[in-house]
XYZ file of N, CA and C in Angstrom:
243
model
N 0.844 -1.096 0.100
C -0.131 0.386 0.400
C 0.872 1.455 -0.108
N 0.442 2.279 -0.301
C 0.906 3.739 -0.660
C 0.119 4.541 0.206
N 1.073 5.336 0.964
C 0.767 6.884 2.363
C 1.329 7.557 1.880
N 1.289 8.682 0.125
C 1.596 9.292 -0.328
C 0.823 10.967 -0.607
N 1.027 11.849 -0.107
C -0.122 13.014 -1.024
C 0.761 14.417 -1.229
N 0.474 14.863 -1.579
C 1.285 16.393 -2.689
C 0.343 17.560 -2.519
N 0.382 18.447 -1.179
C -0.747 19.899 -1.388
C 0.429 21.057 -1.546
N -0.876 21.879 -2.713
C -0.391 23.162 -2.740
C -1.210 23.868 -2.516
N -0.945 25.220 -1.363
C -1.590 25.912 -0.966
C -1.067 27.039 -0.773
N -1.914 27.917 -0.055
C -1.572 29.131 0.493
C -1.585 29.200 1.783
N -0.073 29.573 2.352
C 0.502 29.764 4.404
C -0.956 30.218 4.781
N -1.649 30.251 5.364
C -2.394 31.157 6.405
C -1.889 31.952 7.392
N -0.967 31.233 8.200
C -0.255 31.473 9.250
C 0.708 31.851 9.072
N 2.090 32.884 10.102
C 3.513 32.513 9.995
C 3.944 30.973 10.805
N 4.939 30.166 9.921
C 5.505 29.213 10.865
C 6.126 29.323 11.938
N 6.233 28.767 12.885
C 6.872 29.375 14.253
C 7.662 27.956 14.288
N 9.130 27.624 14.201
C 9.727 26.265 14.942
C 9.741 25.948 16.265
N 9.921 24.980 17.129
C 9.727 24.244 18.105
C 10.253 22.891 18.204
N 10.517 22.822 19.552
C 11.535 21.654 19.792
C 10.714 21.216 20.573
N 10.661 19.700 20.635
C 9.944 18.564 21.123
C 11.075 18.251 22.473
N 10.306 17.274 22.988
C 11.287 17.319 24.618
C 12.764 16.105 24.035
N 12.669 15.770 22.816
C 13.518 14.768 22.190
C 14.411 15.941 21.837
N 14.709 17.201 21.925
C 15.301 17.848 21.657
C 15.299 18.157 19.503
N 14.104 17.297 18.877
C 13.434 17.685 17.293
C 12.842 18.850 17.380
N 13.621 19.109 16.097
C 12.802 20.755 15.589
C 12.123 20.285 15.024
N 10.181 21.136 15.001
C 9.404 21.056 14.022
C 8.600 22.112 14.360
N 7.946 22.312 12.995
C 6.747 23.064 12.860
C 5.743 22.854 12.547
N 4.061 23.800 12.742
C 2.942 23.833 11.893
C 2.949 24.430 10.922
N 2.482 23.862 9.609
C 1.642 25.095 8.602
C 0.319 25.052 8.104
N -0.144 26.055 8.378
C -1.476 25.834 8.100
C -1.564 26.286 6.303
N -1.843 25.107 6.081
C -2.392 25.845 4.049
C -3.604 26.280 3.656
N -4.026 26.578 3.527
C -5.307 26.812 2.595
C -4.972 25.935 1.445
N -6.101 25.189 0.862
C -6.134 24.205 -0.628
C -7.332 24.662 -1.574
N -7.453 25.157 -2.392
C -8.323 25.238 -2.946
C -8.845 23.734 -3.694
N -10.627 23.570 -4.018
C -10.857 22.512 -4.627
C -11.297 22.673 -5.715
N -10.728 21.548 -6.654
C -10.699 21.207 -7.929
C -12.202 21.938 -8.489
N -13.120 21.480 -7.795
C -14.309 21.747 -8.625
C -15.381 23.005 -7.784
N -16.621 23.591 -8.690
C -17.040 24.285 -8.226
C -18.512 23.579 -6.755
N -18.959 24.569 -5.886
C -19.626 23.609 -5.594
C -21.313 24.341 -6.326
N -22.401 24.418 -5.722
C -23.653 24.616 -6.087
C -23.831 25.895 -6.390
N -23.720 26.674 -5.828
C -23.622 28.495 -6.142
C -22.156 28.603 -6.902
N -21.111 27.751 -7.841
C -20.990 28.402 -8.415
C -18.853 28.559 -8.026
N -18.702 28.462 -6.649
C -17.609 29.039 -6.454
C -17.120 27.911 -6.156
N -15.703 28.464 -6.093
C -14.816 27.290 -5.016
C -14.448 26.953 -3.655
N -14.573 26.018 -2.911
C -14.231 26.061 -1.682
C -12.997 25.973 -1.139
N -12.577 26.112 0.078
C -11.363 26.167 0.069
C -11.220 24.750 1.372
N -10.346 23.908 1.427
C -10.111 22.883 2.768
C -8.703 24.192 3.200
N -8.804 24.018 4.955
C -7.713 23.987 5.862
C -7.248 23.234 6.223
N -5.617 22.706 5.986
C -5.051 21.843 6.312
C -3.910 22.424 7.610
N -3.237 20.913 8.622
C -2.404 21.496 9.182
C -1.159 20.735 9.180
N -0.185 20.928 8.202
C 1.052 19.782 8.599
C 1.872 19.749 9.115
N 2.820 18.822 9.630
C 3.933 19.291 10.259
C 5.144 19.031 9.729
N 5.739 19.746 9.771
C 7.150 19.301 9.443
C 8.801 19.525 10.259
N 9.534 18.410 10.042
C 10.651 18.111 10.864
C 12.143 18.287 10.409
N 12.604 18.912 11.449
C 14.009 18.384 11.464
C 14.731 19.628 10.695
N 15.537 19.850 9.752
C 16.105 20.753 8.581
C 15.231 21.709 7.855
N 14.157 20.632 7.099
C 13.130 21.420 6.461
C 11.815 22.015 7.393
N 12.214 22.249 8.534
C 10.868 22.777 9.510
C 11.925 24.554 9.460
N 13.124 23.875 9.168
C 13.375 25.063 9.545
C 13.311 26.540 8.770
N 13.876 25.479 7.201
C 14.000 25.981 6.445
C 12.194 26.563 6.017
N 11.723 26.058 6.048
C 10.402 26.600 6.087
C 9.808 28.090 7.206
N 10.617 27.515 8.278
C 10.447 28.949 9.172
C 11.002 30.309 8.957
N 11.864 29.770 8.020
C 13.035 30.991 7.368
C 12.404 31.710 6.184
N 11.941 30.383 5.527
C 11.854 31.441 3.966
C 10.047 31.532 3.603
N 9.376 31.108 4.442
C 7.887 31.207 4.333
C 7.212 31.865 4.664
N 6.301 32.936 4.204
C 5.480 34.119 5.407
C 4.244 33.630 4.927
N 2.674 34.435 5.452
C 1.616 34.356 4.962
C 1.092 34.640 4.050
N 0.463 33.779 3.270
C 0.142 34.291 1.648
C 1.550 33.432 0.640
N 1.776 32.794 1.133
C 2.995 32.414 -0.191
C 2.534 31.449 -0.544
N 2.465 31.000 -1.694
C 2.162 29.114 -2.390
C 3.147 28.189 -1.942
N 2.762 27.362 -0.994
C 3.689 26.047 -1.309
C 3.380 24.678 -1.745
N 4.279 24.168 -1.692
C 4.050 22.311 -2.158
C 4.586 21.770 -0.871
N 3.686 20.853 -0.406
C 4.327 19.681 0.696
C 3.727 18.552 0.250
N 5.214 17.430 0.036
C 4.670 15.963 -0.355
C 4.798 15.339 1.153
N 4.445 14.511 1.646
C 4.775 14.020 2.125
C 3.302 12.748 2.108
N 3.760 12.249 4.133
C 2.361 10.659 4.621
C 1.421 11.967 5.264
N 0.025 11.035 4.946
C -1.020 11.245 5.877
C -0.870 10.412 7.089
N -1.115 11.158 8.418
C -1.249 10.276 9.457
C -2.305 11.149 10.087
N -3.051 10.405 10.313
C -4.452 10.762 12.065
C -4.290 11.293 13.296
N -4.616 12.451 13.701
C -4.778 12.632 14.924
C -5.868 12.483 15.701
N -5.807 12.317 16.649
C -6.967 12.935 17.782
C -6.599 14.154 18.694
């Protein structure tokens, strides 16, 4: 089986670098992704997704990305409670 996803969307909040109890750096980035079809009113709806990014990629994301930037994220899906 394959668990792989690619998300392209607009950043809604400036990511902040955090460190967990084991010293691993991470950030959470909130991305707004437009759907590829129109609703019954003829408008495109958007989904808001929160993605967690780790290690060096997290550091680079925090240093280079700002609100309203368009980003592409490739990773895997994992559900949380």
